[in-house]
Amino acid sequence: MLDLHEPGLKTKDVEKLFDGVRKKLVPFVKKIAAKPEHSNAILHQHFPKQAQWDFSMHLLKQLGFDFNIGRQDISVHPFTTSFGSQDVRVTTKIDENDLADCITGTIHECGHALYEQGLPASDYGLPSAEAVSLGIHESQSRFWENNVGRSLYFWDGQFDELQKLFPEQLKNTSVEDLVSALNVVKPNLIRINADELTYHFHIMIRFEVEKAIFSNELEVEDIPAFWNQRYK
């Protein structure tokens, strides 16, 4: 099953990788949790759907998404699908009470799309025109979402446009306030809403669940309890 998504990778390799991540990340997240928490209240006001959509389209253009060979729509769960580098489609999620959903989702899916649109169209149908692996794919989406999309340098160039669309909601907000809010670290039960650090735990827990299922150590009816214990 793993080989379908990450050719050549073995379970023991993933275990070794996650063991290292867990040893470093768990105490680091606990250390952050012990500090005074930054507020992300500015992201939880009423942000009208149409204005969020307009800003998401602006972000895609700014990031280099080619609308001549792609489009964006709305879905409950953001995703990217591709029919070759000349037809790449993304979706975003809009919650009128959580601006971060649309922003981070749009940038994340744009990362996937830029990878797909960058594959050689002349090699369509050949392995050289396909993604190397889902791990590489996700490295691109999370690079754009986190390394770029949560950075002050990026928002220095985008904040004015955001304020134009939401003048009342952001009238007393600085670009530093926005970046601080987008970088709050706090456990969340929803993977796509998770922050840059705790996101990794969602992946590790799912790996543990799947491994236990395939090794006959976990029955289907016991999955919820196993899941809840790991999340706690």
Short mmCIF file of C-alpha atoms in Angstrom, two decimals:
data_model
loop_
_atom_site.label_atom_id
_atom_site.label_comp_id
_atom_site.label_asym_id
_atom_site.label_seq_id
_atom_site.Cartn_x
_atom_site.Cartn_y
_atom_site.Cartn_z
CA MET A 1 0.00 0.00 0.00
CA LEU A 2 2.82 2.39 0.86
CA ASP A 3 4.55 1.60 -2.43
CA LEU A 4 1.53 2.89 -4.37
CA HIS A 5 2.15 6.39 -3.04
CA GLU A 6 5.87 6.49 -2.25
CA PRO A 7 7.65 3.98 -4.53
CA GLY A 8 10.53 2.20 -2.84
CA LEU A 9 9.82 3.48 0.66
CA LYS A 10 9.54 0.81 3.37
CA THR A 11 7.53 0.84 6.58
CA LYS A 12 10.72 0.57 8.64
CA ASP A 13 12.03 3.73 6.93
CA VAL A 14 8.88 5.65 7.81
CA GLU A 15 9.10 4.39 11.41
CA LYS A 16 12.68 5.63 11.68
CA LEU A 17 11.74 9.00 10.19
CA PHE A 18 8.73 9.49 12.46
CA ASP A 19 10.64 8.38 15.56
CA GLY A 20 13.13 11.17 14.95
CA VAL A 21 10.42 13.72 14.26
CA ARG A 22 8.46 12.69 17.37
CA LYS A 23 11.48 12.96 19.70
CA LYS A 24 12.16 16.52 18.57
CA LEU A 25 8.66 17.79 17.88
CA VAL A 26 6.69 16.64 20.95
CA PRO A 27 8.86 18.51 23.49
CA PHE A 28 9.13 21.49 21.14
CA VAL A 29 5.34 21.82 20.85
CA LYS A 30 5.00 21.43 24.63
CA LYS A 31 7.58 24.18 25.10
CA ILE A 32 5.59 26.49 22.82
CA ALA A 33 2.33 25.59 24.61
CA ALA A 34 3.87 26.71 27.91
CA LYS A 35 4.46 30.21 26.52
CA PRO A 36 1.82 32.98 26.39
CA GLU A 37 -0.38 32.28 23.39
CA HIS A 38 -0.58 34.73 20.49
CA SER A 39 -4.11 35.71 19.55
CA ASN A 40 -5.63 34.73 16.23
CA ALA A 41 -8.94 36.45 16.96
CA ILE A 42 -8.53 38.73 13.94
CA LEU A 43 -8.98 35.68 11.70
CA HIS A 44 -12.29 34.76 13.37
CA GLN A 45 -14.50 37.66 12.38
CA HIS A 46 -17.13 37.72 9.65
CA PHE A 47 -15.41 37.68 6.27
CA PRO A 48 -17.96 37.60 3.40
CA LYS A 49 -17.67 34.67 1.02
CA GLN A 50 -17.36 36.67 -2.20
CA ALA A 51 -14.53 38.84 -0.87
CA GLN A 52 -12.66 35.75 0.30
CA TRP A 53 -13.12 34.19 -3.12
CA ASP A 54 -11.79 37.35 -4.79
CA PHE A 55 -8.72 37.30 -2.57
CA SER A 56 -8.09 33.61 -3.22
CA MET A 57 -8.12 34.30 -6.97
CA HIS A 58 -5.71 37.18 -6.38
CA LEU A 59 -3.38 34.87 -4.44
CA LEU A 60 -3.37 32.26 -7.21
CA LYS A 61 -2.42 34.91 -9.76
CA GLN A 62 0.31 36.28 -7.49
CA LEU A 63 1.79 32.80 -7.02
CA GLY A 64 1.93 32.07 -10.74
CA PHE A 65 -1.03 29.73 -11.25
CA ASP A 66 -1.81 29.66 -14.98
CA PHE A 67 -5.54 30.14 -15.52
CA ASN A 68 -5.14 29.35 -19.22
CA ILE A 69 -4.59 25.73 -18.23
CA GLY A 70 -6.38 25.61 -14.88
CA ARG A 71 -9.29 26.79 -12.75
CA GLN A 72 -10.42 27.07 -9.15
CA ASP A 73 -13.72 26.07 -7.53
CA ILE A 74 -15.08 25.68 -3.99
CA SER A 75 -15.31 22.40 -2.06
CA VAL A 76 -15.76 21.25 1.54
CA HIS A 77 -12.23 19.83 1.52
CA PRO A 78 -9.60 21.59 -0.63
CA PHE A 79 -7.94 19.40 -3.25
CA THR A 80 -6.07 19.47 -6.55
CA THR A 81 -6.73 17.22 -9.52
CA SER A 82 -4.88 17.04 -12.80
CA PHE A 83 -5.49 15.62 -16.26
CA GLY A 84 -1.98 16.43 -17.38
CA SER A 85 0.00 19.65 -17.04
CA GLN A 86 -2.38 21.45 -19.43
CA ASP A 87 -5.49 20.88 -17.28
CA VAL A 88 -4.92 21.37 -13.55
CA ARG A 89 -7.85 22.17 -11.25
CA VAL A 90 -7.84 23.33 -7.64
CA THR A 91 -10.51 23.95 -5.03
CA THR A 92 -10.55 26.03 -1.88
CA LYS A 93 -12.71 26.06 1.24
CA ILE A 94 -14.42 29.19 2.51
CA ASP A 95 -15.60 29.61 6.09
CA GLU A 96 -17.03 33.10 6.62
CA ASN A 97 -15.89 33.00 10.25
CA ASP A 98 -12.33 31.78 9.64
CA LEU A 99 -10.21 33.65 7.11
CA ALA A 100 -7.26 31.28 7.51
CA ASP A 101 -9.18 28.38 5.96
CA CYS A 102 -9.35 30.03 2.57
CA ILE A 103 -5.89 31.59 2.67
CA THR A 104 -3.90 28.54 3.72
CA GLY A 105 -6.02 26.16 1.65
CA THR A 106 -5.62 28.22 -1.50
CA ILE A 107 -1.86 28.57 -1.12
CA HIS A 108 -1.45 24.87 -0.26
CA GLU A 109 -3.40 23.68 -3.30
CA CYS A 110 -1.62 26.20 -5.50
CA GLY A 111 1.64 24.51 -4.48
CA HIS A 112 0.29 21.21 -5.79
CA ALA A 113 -0.93 22.92 -8.94
CA LEU A 114 2.34 24.69 -9.70
CA TYR A 115 4.12 21.34 -9.54
CA GLU A 116 1.60 19.79 -11.95
CA GLN A 117 1.63 22.75 -14.33
CA GLY A 118 5.42 22.61 -14.35
CA LEU A 119 5.56 19.04 -15.66
CA PRO A 120 6.59 18.81 -19.34
CA ALA A 121 3.50 18.83 -21.58
CA SER A 122 5.56 17.32 -24.40
CA ASP A 123 5.97 14.13 -22.34
CA TYR A 124 2.24 13.67 -21.66
CA GLY A 125 1.48 10.00 -21.02
CA LEU A 126 5.05 9.18 -20.02
CA PRO A 127 6.48 8.75 -16.50
CA SER A 128 8.54 11.91 -17.02
CA ALA A 129 5.30 13.94 -17.12
CA GLU A 130 3.97 12.47 -13.89
CA ALA A 131 4.63 13.42 -10.27
CA VAL A 132 7.55 11.54 -8.73
CA SER A 133 5.61 10.69 -5.56
CA LEU A 134 3.00 12.04 -3.19
CA GLY A 135 5.78 12.92 -0.74
CA ILE A 136 7.38 15.22 -3.31
CA HIS A 137 3.94 16.60 -4.16
CA GLU A 138 3.20 17.42 -0.53
CA SER A 139 6.63 18.97 -0.10
CA GLN A 140 5.66 21.54 -2.71
CA SER A 141 2.23 22.36 -1.28
CA ARG A 142 3.51 22.66 2.27
CA PHE A 143 6.53 24.70 1.18
CA TRP A 144 4.22 27.31 -0.37
CA GLU A 145 1.69 27.17 2.47
CA ASN A 146 4.14 27.37 5.37
CA ASN A 147 7.55 28.65 4.27
CA VAL A 148 6.06 31.24 1.94
CA GLY A 149 2.43 31.73 2.98
CA ARG A 150 3.09 32.26 6.68
CA SER A 151 6.07 34.56 6.22
CA LEU A 152 6.27 38.31 6.83
CA TYR A 153 8.07 38.83 3.52
CA PHE A 154 5.15 37.34 1.59
CA TRP A 155 2.49 39.35 3.44
CA ASP A 156 4.41 42.59 3.04
CA GLY A 157 3.37 42.31 -0.61
CA GLN A 158 -0.19 41.02 -0.09
CA PHE A 159 -1.54 42.78 2.98
CA ASP A 160 -2.68 45.97 1.23
CA GLU A 161 -4.92 43.96 -1.10
CA LEU A 162 -6.36 42.04 1.86
CA GLN A 163 -7.13 45.27 3.71
CA LYS A 164 -8.88 46.70 0.64
CA LEU A 165 -11.25 43.72 0.61
CA PHE A 166 -11.81 43.71 4.38
CA PRO A 167 -11.37 47.34 5.51
CA GLU A 168 -13.57 47.09 8.62
CA GLN A 169 -12.28 43.73 9.84
CA LEU A 170 -8.61 44.71 9.44
CA LYS A 171 -8.72 48.47 10.11
CA ASN A 172 -6.76 48.14 13.37
CA THR A 173 -4.55 45.28 12.18
CA SER A 174 -0.92 45.43 11.07
CA VAL A 175 0.79 43.00 8.75
CA GLU A 176 2.76 41.75 11.78
CA ASP A 177 -0.54 41.04 13.60
CA LEU A 178 -1.76 38.97 10.66
CA VAL A 179 1.45 36.96 10.37
CA SER A 180 1.43 36.32 14.12
CA ALA A 181 -2.17 35.06 13.91
CA LEU A 182 -1.36 32.78 10.98
CA ASN A 183 1.51 31.23 12.95
CA VAL A 184 -0.32 30.32 16.16
CA VAL A 185 0.59 26.78 17.29
CA LYS A 186 -2.36 25.01 18.88
CA PRO A 187 -3.56 21.38 18.59
CA ASN A 188 -6.54 20.93 16.28
CA LEU A 189 -8.59 17.82 15.56
CA ILE A 190 -8.91 18.77 11.88
CA ARG A 191 -5.80 18.02 9.80
CA ILE A 192 -6.35 20.67 7.12
CA ASN A 193 -6.80 23.32 9.84
CA ALA A 194 -3.67 22.29 11.74
CA ASP A 195 -0.72 24.62 12.24
CA GLU A 196 2.71 24.07 10.72
CA LEU A 197 4.03 21.98 13.63
CA THR A 198 1.10 19.92 14.94
CA TYR A 199 0.12 18.97 11.38
CA HIS A 200 2.82 16.29 11.50
CA PHE A 201 1.07 14.51 14.36
CA HIS A 202 -2.00 13.94 12.20
CA ILE A 203 0.13 12.09 9.65
CA MET A 204 1.98 10.04 12.27
CA ILE A 205 -1.22 8.95 14.01
CA ARG A 206 -2.82 7.88 10.72
CA PHE A 207 0.30 5.88 9.93
CA GLU A 208 0.06 4.14 13.31
CA VAL A 209 -3.63 3.35 12.73
CA GLU A 210 -3.05 1.92 9.25
CA LYS A 211 -0.03 -0.09 10.37
CA ALA A 212 -2.02 -1.62 13.23
CA ILE A 213 -4.89 -2.51 10.87
CA PHE A 214 -2.67 -4.17 8.26
CA SER A 215 -0.74 -6.14 10.89
CA ASN A 216 -4.02 -7.46 12.41
CA GLU A 217 -3.30 -5.73 15.72
CA LEU A 218 -6.41 -3.56 15.48
CA GLU A 219 -10.00 -4.48 14.67
CA VAL A 220 -12.19 -2.04 12.77
CA GLU A 221 -14.57 -1.53 15.71
CA ASP A 222 -11.59 -0.57 17.91
CA ILE A 223 -10.32 2.18 15.60
CA PRO A 224 -12.21 5.07 17.32
CA ALA A 225 -10.79 4.25 20.76
CA PHE A 226 -7.27 3.78 19.33
CA TRP A 227 -7.62 7.06 17.43
CA ASN A 228 -8.90 8.98 20.47
CA GLN A 229 -6.15 7.67 22.71
CA ARG A 230 -3.44 8.69 20.23
CA TYR A 231 -4.92 12.14 19.74
CA LYS A 232 -5.17 12.73 23.49
#
